[in-house]
Coordinates of C-alpha atoms and ligand atoms in Angstrom, one line a residue:
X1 CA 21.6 -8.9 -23.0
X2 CA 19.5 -12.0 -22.9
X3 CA 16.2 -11.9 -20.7
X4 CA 14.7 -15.1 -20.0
X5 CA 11.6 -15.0 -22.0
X6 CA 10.3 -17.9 -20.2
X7 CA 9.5 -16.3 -16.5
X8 CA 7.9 -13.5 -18.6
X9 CA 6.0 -15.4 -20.7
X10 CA 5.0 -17.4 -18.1
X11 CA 4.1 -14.4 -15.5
X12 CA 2.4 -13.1 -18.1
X13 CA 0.0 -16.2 -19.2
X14 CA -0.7 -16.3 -15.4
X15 CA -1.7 -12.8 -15.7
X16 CA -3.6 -12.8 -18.9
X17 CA -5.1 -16.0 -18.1
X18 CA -7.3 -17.9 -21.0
X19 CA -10.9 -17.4 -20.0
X20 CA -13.1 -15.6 -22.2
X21 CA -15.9 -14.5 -19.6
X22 CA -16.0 -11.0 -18.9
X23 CA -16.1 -10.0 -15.1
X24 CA -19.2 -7.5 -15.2
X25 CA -18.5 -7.2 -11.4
X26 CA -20.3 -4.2 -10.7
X27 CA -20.9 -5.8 -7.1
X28 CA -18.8 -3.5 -4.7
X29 CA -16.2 -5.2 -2.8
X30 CA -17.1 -6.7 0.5
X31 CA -14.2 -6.9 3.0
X32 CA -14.8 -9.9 5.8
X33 CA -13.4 -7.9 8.3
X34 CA -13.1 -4.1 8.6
X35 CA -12.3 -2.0 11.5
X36 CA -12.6 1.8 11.3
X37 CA -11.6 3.8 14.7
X38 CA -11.8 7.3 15.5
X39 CA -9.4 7.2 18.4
X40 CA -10.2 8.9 21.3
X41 CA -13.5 9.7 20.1
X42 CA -16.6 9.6 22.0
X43 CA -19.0 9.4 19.3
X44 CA -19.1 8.1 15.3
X45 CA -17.8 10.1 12.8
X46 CA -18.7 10.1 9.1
X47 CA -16.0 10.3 6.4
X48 CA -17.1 12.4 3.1
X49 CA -17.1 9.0 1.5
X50 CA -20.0 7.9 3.6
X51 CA -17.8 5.3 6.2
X52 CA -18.6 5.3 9.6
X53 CA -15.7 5.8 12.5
X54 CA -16.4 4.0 15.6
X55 CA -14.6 5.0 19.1
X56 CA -11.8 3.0 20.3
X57 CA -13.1 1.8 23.7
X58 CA -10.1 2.3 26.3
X59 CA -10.3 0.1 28.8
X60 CA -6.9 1.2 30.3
X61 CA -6.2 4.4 32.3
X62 CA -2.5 4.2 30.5
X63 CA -3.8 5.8 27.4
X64 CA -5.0 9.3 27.3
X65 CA -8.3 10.7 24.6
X66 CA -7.5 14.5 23.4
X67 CA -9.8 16.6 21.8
X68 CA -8.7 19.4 19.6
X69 CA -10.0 22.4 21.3
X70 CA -9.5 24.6 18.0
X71 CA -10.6 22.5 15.3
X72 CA -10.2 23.2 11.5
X73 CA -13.5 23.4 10.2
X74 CA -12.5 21.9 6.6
X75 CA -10.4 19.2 8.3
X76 CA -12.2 15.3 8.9
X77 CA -14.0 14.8 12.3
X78 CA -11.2 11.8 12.8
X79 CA -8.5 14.5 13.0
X80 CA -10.4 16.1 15.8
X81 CA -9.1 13.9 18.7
X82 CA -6.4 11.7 18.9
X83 CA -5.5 8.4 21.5
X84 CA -2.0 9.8 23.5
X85 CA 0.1 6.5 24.8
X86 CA 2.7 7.4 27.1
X87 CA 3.8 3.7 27.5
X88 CA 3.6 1.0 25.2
X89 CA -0.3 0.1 23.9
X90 CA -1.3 -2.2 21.7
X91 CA -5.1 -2.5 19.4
X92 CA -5.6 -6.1 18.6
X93 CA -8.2 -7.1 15.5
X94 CA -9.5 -10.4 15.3
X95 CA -9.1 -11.5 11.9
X96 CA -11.7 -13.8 10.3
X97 CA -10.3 -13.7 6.6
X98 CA -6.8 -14.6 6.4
X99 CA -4.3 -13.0 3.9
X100 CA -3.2 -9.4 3.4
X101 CA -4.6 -7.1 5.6
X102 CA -4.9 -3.5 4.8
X103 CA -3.9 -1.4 7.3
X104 CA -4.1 2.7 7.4
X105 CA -3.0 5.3 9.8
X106 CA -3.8 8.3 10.8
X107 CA -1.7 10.9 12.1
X108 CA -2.1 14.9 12.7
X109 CA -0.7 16.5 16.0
X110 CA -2.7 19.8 17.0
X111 CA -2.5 22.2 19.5
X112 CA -2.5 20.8 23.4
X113 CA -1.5 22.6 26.6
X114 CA -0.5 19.3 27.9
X115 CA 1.1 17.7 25.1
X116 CA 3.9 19.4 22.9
X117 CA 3.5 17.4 19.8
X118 CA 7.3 17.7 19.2
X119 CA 8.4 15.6 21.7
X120 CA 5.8 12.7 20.2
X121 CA 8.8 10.4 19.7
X122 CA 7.4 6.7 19.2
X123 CA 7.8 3.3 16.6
X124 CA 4.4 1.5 15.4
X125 CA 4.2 -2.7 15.3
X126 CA 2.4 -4.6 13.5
X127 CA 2.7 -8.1 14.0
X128 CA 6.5 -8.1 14.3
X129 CA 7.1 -6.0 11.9
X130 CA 8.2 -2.6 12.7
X131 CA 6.4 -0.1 10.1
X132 CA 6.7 3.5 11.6
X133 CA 9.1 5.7 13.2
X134 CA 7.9 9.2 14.1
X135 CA 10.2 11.8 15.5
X136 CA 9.6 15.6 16.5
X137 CA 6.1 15.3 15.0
X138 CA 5.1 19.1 15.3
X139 CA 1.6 19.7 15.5
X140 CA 1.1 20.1 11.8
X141 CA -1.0 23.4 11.6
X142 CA -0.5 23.8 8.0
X143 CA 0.2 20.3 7.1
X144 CA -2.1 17.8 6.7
X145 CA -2.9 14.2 8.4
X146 CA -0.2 11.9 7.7
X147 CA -1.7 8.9 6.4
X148 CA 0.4 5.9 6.3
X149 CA -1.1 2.2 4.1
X150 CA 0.5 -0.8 5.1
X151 CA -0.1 -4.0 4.0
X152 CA 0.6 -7.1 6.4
X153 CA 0.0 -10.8 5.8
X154 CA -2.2 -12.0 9.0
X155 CA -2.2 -16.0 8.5
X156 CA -4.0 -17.0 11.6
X157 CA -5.8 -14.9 14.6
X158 CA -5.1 -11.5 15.3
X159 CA -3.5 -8.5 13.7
X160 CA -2.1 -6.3 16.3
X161 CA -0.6 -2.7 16.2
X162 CA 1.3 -1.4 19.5
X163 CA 2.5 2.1 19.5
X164 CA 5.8 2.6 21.4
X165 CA 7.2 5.5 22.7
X166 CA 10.5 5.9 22.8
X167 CA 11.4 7.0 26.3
X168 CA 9.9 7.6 29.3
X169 CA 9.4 11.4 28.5
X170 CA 7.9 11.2 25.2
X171 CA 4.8 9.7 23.8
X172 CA 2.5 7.8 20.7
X173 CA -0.6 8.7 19.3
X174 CA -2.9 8.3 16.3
X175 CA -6.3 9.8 15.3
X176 CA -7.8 6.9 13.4
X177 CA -7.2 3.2 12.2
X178 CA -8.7 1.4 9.7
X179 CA -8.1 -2.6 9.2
X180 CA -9.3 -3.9 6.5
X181 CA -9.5 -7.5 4.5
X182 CA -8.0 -6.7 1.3
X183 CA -9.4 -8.5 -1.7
X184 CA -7.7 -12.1 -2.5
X185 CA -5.9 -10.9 -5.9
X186 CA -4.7 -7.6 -4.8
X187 CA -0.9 -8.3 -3.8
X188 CA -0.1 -11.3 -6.1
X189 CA 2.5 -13.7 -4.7
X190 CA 5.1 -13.7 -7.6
X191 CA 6.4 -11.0 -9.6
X192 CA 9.4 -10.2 -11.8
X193 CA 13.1 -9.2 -9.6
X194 CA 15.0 -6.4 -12.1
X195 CA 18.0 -6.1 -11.2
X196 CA 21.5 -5.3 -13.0
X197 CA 20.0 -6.2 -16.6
X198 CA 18.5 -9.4 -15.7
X199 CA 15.0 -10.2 -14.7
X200 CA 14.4 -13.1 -13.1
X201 CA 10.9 -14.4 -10.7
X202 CA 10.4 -13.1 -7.0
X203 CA 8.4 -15.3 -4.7
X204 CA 6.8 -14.7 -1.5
X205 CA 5.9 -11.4 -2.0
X206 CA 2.8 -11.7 -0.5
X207 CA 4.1 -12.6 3.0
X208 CA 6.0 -9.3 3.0
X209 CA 5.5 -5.9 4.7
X210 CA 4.6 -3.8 2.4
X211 CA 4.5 0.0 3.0
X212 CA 2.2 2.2 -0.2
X213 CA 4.7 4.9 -0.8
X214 CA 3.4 6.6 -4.5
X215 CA 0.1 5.8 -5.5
X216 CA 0.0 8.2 -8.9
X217 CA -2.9 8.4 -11.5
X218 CA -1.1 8.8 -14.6
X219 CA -2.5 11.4 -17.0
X220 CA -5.6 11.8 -14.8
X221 CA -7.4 13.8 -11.8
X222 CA -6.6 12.8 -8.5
X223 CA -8.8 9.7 -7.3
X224 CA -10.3 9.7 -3.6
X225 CA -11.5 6.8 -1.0
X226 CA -14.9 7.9 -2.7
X227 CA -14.7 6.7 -6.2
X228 CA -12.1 3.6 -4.7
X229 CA -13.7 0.4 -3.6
X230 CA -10.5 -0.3 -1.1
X231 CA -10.7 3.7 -0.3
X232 CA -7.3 4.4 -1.6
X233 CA -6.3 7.7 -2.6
X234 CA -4.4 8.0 -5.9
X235 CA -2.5 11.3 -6.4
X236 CA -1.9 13.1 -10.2
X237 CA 1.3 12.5 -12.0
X238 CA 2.6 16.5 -12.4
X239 CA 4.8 16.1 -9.8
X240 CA 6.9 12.6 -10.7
X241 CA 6.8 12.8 -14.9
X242 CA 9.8 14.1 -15.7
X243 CA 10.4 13.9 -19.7
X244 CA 11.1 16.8 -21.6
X245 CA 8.7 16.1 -24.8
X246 CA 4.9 17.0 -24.9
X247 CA 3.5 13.3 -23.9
X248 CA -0.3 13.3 -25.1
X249 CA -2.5 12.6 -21.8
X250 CA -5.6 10.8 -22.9
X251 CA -9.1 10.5 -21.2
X252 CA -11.7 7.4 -21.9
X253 CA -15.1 8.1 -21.6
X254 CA -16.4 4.4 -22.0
X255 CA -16.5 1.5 -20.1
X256 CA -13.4 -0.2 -18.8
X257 CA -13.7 -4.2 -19.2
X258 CA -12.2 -5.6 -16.5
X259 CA -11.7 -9.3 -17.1
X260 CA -11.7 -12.2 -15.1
X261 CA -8.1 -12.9 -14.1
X262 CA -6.8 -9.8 -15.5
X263 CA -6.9 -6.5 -12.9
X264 CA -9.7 -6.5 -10.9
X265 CA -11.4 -3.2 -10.2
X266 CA -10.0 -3.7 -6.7
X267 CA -6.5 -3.4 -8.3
X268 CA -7.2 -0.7 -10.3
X269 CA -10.1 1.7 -10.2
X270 CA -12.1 2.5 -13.6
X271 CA -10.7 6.6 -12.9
X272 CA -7.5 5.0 -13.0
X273 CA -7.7 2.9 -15.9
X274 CA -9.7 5.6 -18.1
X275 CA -6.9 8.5 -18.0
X276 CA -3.2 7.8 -19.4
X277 CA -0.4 9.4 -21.1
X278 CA 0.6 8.0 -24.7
X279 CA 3.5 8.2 -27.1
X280 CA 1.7 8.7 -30.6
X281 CA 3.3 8.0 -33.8
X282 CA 1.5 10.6 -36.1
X283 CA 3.8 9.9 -39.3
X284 CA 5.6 7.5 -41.2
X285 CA 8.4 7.2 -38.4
X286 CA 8.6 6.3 -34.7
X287 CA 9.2 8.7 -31.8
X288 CA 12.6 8.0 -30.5
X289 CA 11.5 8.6 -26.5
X290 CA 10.5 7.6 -23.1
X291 CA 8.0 8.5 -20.6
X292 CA 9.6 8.8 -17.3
X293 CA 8.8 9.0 -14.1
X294 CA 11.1 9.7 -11.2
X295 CA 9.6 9.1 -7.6
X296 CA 11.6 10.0 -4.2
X297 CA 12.9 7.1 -2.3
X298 CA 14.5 5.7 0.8
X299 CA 17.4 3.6 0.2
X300 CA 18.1 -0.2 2.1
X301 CA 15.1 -1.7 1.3
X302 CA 13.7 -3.1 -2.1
X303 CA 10.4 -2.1 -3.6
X304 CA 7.0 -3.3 -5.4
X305 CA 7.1 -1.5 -9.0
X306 CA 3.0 -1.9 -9.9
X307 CA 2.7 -0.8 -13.2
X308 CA -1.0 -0.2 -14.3
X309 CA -1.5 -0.6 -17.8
X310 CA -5.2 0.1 -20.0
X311 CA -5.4 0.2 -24.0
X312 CA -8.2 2.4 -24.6
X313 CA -6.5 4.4 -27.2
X314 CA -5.2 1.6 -30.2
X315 CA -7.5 2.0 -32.9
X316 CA -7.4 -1.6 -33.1
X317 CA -5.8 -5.1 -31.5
X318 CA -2.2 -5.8 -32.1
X319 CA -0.3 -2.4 -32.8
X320 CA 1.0 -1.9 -29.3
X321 CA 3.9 -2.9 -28.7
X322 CA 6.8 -1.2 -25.8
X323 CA 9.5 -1.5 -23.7
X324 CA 9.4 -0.9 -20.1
X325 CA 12.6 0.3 -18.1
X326 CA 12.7 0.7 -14.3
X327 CA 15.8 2.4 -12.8
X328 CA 17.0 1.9 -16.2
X329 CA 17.2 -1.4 -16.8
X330 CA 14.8 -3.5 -19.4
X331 CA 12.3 -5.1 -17.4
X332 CA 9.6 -6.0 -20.0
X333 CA 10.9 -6.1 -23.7
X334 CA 8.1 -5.6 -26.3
X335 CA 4.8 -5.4 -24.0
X336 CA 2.4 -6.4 -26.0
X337 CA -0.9 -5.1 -24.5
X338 CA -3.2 -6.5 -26.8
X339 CA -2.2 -10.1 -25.4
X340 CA -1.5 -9.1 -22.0
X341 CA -5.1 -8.5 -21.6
X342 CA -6.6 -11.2 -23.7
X343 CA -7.1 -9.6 -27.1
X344 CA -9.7 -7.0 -25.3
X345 CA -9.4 -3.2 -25.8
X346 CA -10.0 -1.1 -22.7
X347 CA -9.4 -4.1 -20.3
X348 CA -6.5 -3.6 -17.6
X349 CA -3.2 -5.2 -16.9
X350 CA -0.7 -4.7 -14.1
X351 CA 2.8 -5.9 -14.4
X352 CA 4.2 -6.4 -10.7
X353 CA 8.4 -5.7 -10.9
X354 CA 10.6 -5.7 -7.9
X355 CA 13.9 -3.8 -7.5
X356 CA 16.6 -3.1 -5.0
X357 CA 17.0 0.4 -3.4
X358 CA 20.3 -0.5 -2.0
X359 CA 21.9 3.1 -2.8
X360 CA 18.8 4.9 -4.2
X361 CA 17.3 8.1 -3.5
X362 CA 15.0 7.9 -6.1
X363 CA 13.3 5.3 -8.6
X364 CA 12.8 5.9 -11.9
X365 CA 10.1 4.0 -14.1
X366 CA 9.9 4.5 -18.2
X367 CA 7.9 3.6 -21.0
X368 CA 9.1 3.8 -24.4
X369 CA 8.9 2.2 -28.4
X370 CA 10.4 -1.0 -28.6
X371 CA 11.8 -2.5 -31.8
X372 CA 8.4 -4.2 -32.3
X373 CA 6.4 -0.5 -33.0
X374 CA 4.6 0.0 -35.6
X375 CA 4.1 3.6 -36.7
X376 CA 1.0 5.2 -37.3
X377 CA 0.3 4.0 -34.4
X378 CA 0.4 4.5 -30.3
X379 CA 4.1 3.3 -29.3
X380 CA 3.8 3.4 -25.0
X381 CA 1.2 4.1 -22.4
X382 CA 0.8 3.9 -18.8
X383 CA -2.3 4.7 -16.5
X384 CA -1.2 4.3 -13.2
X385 CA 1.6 3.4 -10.8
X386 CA 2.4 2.3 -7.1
X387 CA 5.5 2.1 -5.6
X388 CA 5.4 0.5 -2.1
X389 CA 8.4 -0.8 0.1
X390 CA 9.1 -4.3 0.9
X391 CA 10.7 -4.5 4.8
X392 CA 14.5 -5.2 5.2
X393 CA 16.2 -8.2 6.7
X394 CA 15.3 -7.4 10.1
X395 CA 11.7 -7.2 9.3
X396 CA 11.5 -2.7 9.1
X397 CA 10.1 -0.4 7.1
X398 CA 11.3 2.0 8.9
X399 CA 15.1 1.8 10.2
X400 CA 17.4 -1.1 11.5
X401 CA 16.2 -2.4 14.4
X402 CA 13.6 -5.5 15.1
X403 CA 10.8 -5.4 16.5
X404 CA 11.6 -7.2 19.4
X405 CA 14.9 -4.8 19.8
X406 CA 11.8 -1.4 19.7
X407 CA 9.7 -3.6 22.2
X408 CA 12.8 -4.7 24.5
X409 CA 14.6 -0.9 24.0
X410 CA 11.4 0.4 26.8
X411 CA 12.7 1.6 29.3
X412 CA 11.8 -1.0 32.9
X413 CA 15.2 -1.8 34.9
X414 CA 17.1 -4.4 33.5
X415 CA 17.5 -2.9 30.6
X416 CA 21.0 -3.9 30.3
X417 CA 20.7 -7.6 30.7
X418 CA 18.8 -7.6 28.4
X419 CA 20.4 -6.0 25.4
X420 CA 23.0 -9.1 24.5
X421 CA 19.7 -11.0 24.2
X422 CA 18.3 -8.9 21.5
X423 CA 20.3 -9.8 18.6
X424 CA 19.7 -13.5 19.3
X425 CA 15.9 -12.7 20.0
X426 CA 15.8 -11.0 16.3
X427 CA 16.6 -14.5 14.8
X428 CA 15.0 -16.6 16.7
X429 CA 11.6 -14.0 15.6
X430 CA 12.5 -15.0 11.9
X431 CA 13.1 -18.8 12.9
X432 CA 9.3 -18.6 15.0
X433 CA 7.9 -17.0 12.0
X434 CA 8.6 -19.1 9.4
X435 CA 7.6 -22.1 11.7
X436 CA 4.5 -20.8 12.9
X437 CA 3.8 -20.3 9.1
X438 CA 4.3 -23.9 8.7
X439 CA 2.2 -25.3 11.5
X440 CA -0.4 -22.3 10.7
X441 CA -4.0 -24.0 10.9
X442 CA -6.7 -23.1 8.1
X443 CA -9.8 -21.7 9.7
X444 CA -13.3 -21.7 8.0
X445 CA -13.9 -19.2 5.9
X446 CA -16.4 -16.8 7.2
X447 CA -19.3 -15.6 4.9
X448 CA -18.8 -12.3 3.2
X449 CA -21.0 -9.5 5.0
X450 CA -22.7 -6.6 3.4
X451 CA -21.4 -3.1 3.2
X452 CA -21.6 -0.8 5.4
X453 CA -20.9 -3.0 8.5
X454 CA -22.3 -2.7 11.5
X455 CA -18.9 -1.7 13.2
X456 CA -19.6 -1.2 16.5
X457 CA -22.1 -5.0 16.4
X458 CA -18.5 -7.1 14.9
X459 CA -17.2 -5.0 18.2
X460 CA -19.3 -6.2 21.1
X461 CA -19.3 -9.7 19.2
X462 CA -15.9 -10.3 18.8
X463 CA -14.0 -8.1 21.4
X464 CA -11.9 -6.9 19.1
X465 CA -10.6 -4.5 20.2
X466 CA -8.1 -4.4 23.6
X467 CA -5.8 -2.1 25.0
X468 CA -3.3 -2.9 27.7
X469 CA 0.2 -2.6 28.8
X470 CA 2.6 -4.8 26.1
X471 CA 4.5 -5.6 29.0
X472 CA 2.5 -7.2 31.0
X473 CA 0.6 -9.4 28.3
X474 CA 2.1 -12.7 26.5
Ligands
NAG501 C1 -15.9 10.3 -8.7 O1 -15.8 10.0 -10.1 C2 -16.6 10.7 -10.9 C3 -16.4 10.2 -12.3 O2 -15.1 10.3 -12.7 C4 -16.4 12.2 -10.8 O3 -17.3 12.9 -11.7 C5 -16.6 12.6 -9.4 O4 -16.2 14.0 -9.2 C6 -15.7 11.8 -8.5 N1 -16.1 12.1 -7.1 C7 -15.1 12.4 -6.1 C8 -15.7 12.7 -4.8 O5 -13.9 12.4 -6.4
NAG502 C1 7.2 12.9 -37.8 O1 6.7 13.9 -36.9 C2 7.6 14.4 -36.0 C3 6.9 15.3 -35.0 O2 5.5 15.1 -35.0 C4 8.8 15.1 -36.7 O3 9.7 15.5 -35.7 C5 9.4 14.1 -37.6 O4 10.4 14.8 -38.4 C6 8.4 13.5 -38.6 N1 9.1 12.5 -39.4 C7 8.8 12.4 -40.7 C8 9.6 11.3 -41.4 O5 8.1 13.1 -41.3
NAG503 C1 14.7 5.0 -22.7 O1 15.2 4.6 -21.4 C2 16.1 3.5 -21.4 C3 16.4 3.2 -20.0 O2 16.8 4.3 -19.2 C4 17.3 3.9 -22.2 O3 18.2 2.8 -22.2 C5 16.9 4.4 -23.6 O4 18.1 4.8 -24.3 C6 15.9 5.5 -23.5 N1 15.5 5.8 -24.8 C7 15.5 7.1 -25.2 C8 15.0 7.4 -26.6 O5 15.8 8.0 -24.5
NAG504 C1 16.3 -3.8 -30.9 O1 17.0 -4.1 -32.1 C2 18.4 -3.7 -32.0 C3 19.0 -3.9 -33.4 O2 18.5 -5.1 -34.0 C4 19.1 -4.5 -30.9 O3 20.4 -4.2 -30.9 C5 18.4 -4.3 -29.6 O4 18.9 -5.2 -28.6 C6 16.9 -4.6 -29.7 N1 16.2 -4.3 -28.5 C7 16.2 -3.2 -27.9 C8 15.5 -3.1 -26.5 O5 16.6 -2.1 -28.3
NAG505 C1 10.7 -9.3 5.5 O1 10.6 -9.9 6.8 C2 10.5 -11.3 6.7 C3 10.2 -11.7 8.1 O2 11.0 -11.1 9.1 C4 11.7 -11.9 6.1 O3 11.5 -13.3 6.0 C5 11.9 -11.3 4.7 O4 13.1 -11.8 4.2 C6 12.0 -9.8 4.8 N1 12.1 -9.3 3.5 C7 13.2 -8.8 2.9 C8 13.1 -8.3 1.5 O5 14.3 -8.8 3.5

């Protein structure tokens, strides 16, 4: 097998980068713009991690506010009332910072004499691309919210989410949204396509939809929105590592130096980056395994492999060296750590791989000794991984249809005429979007605010938020 050393050296410089300062950025991240609605809410509410929920504002009698009249006391104040759409509705953000937006939703039916939270039957939009498909809900008693992280390239304007319901008889809802300006470095543009024993660059990543499916702490606790400067939540490992030998899990209690140009803390959290399972080499000879873990996934689409890498455990520069495998196929031969992050110990790297799930129902990610181990010696680590899905062809996360197919299927008369019209509408969406990409105008950059924001001041200053009938705008 030959792998084209090139791409990876070059990925890699590009990662590693040559500059020597250190990155004390202890200053917390400051998003441009962020939006945090408690929909259907009347007042604020305030998350454990101290952020502040506004109310969505309705100014349209089309959309209905429910409060749960039975609340779970140990449940979040945003999952106590919910915005019901019974015909399409769309939230629009102005966007002041534009790149990858981070976008989360919240989801938890509960108990309603007017609304039977199975027959919630509706697709979510965000700018053209279709993200969410939710059928026979249930109320969720026992479960918890559903919370689904999207992350969507705004270039100009306005970001904006419409709920759909699927037929005249059913309806959309959500308890809360958050919109937020996700930091410059977080989704890098290129990464490395694995596929069939090759590995060659993917570009344009960036401009992608892409959905957070696994977001796993290796070796570690689970990490909340509290101790996360983009208020991610990143789950243990228990349930995904899947190898049969006693993998040492390792905890750092010092300080991890994040580097400029390397991962940022924004990439990684320092609880991510402190906690990791190793392969040791305790004797004159090299373990002959592999970590692996084995995540659940939807098949049709291709997805973002981040792998989060920190070498706190070498005793010294230089001895780690390992191969990385995902769905079984080489996709970094002989990581050397110790370069990848710029001759530092305890500073992160991420390696960024793409891979097709054409006919997967699950993805599997390993870490093993390569030929260039050394014993004595650690021989393969990993502290964290993400798995997030890139849409499909037709611009989905979620299914086979456009958006404009989800936004034409609503029910109003002509229904039929319009259906031939659809498939040619789908292309011509791809054909605008590309253009309007092209033409897209750069707008000033807006100076960084302070956390927290004043939510409900960006509000009343920029409007940004509007609810009305899809059909009736442009
Ligand atoms: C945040 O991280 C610190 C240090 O790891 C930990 O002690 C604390 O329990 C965490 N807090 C939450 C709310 O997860
Ligand atoms: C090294 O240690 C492993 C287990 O720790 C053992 O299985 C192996 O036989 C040892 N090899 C040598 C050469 O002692
Ligand atoms: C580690 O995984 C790779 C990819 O699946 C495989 O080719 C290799 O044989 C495995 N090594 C061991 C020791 O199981
Ligand atoms: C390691 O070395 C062996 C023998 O020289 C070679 O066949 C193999 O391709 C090398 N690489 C890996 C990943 O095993
Ligand atoms: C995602 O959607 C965009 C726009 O519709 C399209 O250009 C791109 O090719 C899609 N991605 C994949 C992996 O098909």
């Amino acid at each position: 097998m030959a792998f084209p050393y090139t791409n990876l050296t070059l990925f890699l410089s590009l990662l590693s980068l040559s500059t020597l300062s250190l990155a004390l950025s202890l200053s917390a991240f400051s998003p441009v713009d962020i939006y945090l609605f408690d929909c259907g809410s009347t007042v604020d509410s305030t998350f454990d991690d101290g952020r502040r929920f506004v109310p969505d504002s309705s100014t349209s009698a089309r959309s209905v506010s429910l409060r749960n009249q039975n609340p779970n006391p140990n449940s979040p104040q945003i999952y106590q009332t919910a915005r019901v759409f019974r015909r399409p509705s769309k939230y629009e953000f102005q966007i002041h910072d534009p790149g990858t937006q981070m976008v989360r939703l919240h989801f938890q039916g509960f108990n309603s004499c007017n609304f039977d939270w199975n027959s919630a039957q509706f697709q979510v939009l965000v700018n053209g691309f279709v993200v969410l498909k939710v059928n026979n809900f249930g109320f969720g008693g026992v479960l918890g919210p559903m919370i689904k992280e999207y992350l969507i390239w705004v270039g100009t304007g306005k970001l904006v989410i419409r709920f759909v319901p699927d037929k005249k008889s059913s309806f959309a809802f959500v308890n809360a949204i958050e919109v937020v300006s996700a930091p410059k470095d977080l989704v890098a543009d290129t990464a490395m396509y694995v596929s069939d024993g090759k590995v060659v660059g993917f570009d344009g990543l960036a401009k992608q939809a892409l959905q957070v499916v696994h977001r796993v702490n290796v070796g570690g606790h689970k990490v909340t929105p509290f101790n996360d400067s983009l208020w991610r939540t990143w789950i243990t490992d228990e349930e995904f590592f899947d190898s049969g030998f006693g993998s040492e899990r390792v905890y750092f209690g010092g300080r991890i130096k994040y580097q400029d140009g390397g991962a940022s803390r924004e990439v990684g959290p320092d609880n991510v980056y402190n906690s990791a399972r190793l392969i040791r080499s305790t004797n004159a000879s090299i373990p002959n395994v592999n970590m692996t873990w084995v995540f659940p996934a939807v098949g049709g689409y291709k997805y973002l492999v981040r792998m989060h890498f920190c070498d706190f455990a070498s005793t010294s520069l230089g001895l780690l060296y390992f191969n990385v495998y995902v769905n079984g196929n080489l996709a970094y031969e002989d990581l050397d750590l110790s370069k990848a992050a710029n001759y530092m110990l305890a500073s992160p790297f991420y390696a960024d791989f793409v891979v097709d799930g054409d006919d997967l129902d699950s993805l599997t990610v390993s870490v093993g000794p390569s030929n260039a181990s050394v014993p004595y010696a650690i021989d393969g680590i990993l502290n964290g991984i993400e798995i997030m899905k890139l849409n499909n062809s037709v611009g989905s996360l979620d299914g086979e249809h456009c958006a404009e197919w989800v936004l034409r299927s609503w029910p109003r008369g002509h229904v039929s005429l319009l259906v031939p019209l659809v498939a040619a509408a789908c292309v011509l969406l791809s054909l605008s979007m590309v253009t309007r990409r092209r033409i897209m105008r750069k707008k000033e950059s807006v100076a960084w605010t302070k956390l927290p924001v004043d939510v409900s001041e960006v509000n009343a200053k920029h409007g940004n938020i509007h609810q009305s009938d899809i059909l009736e705008s442009t």
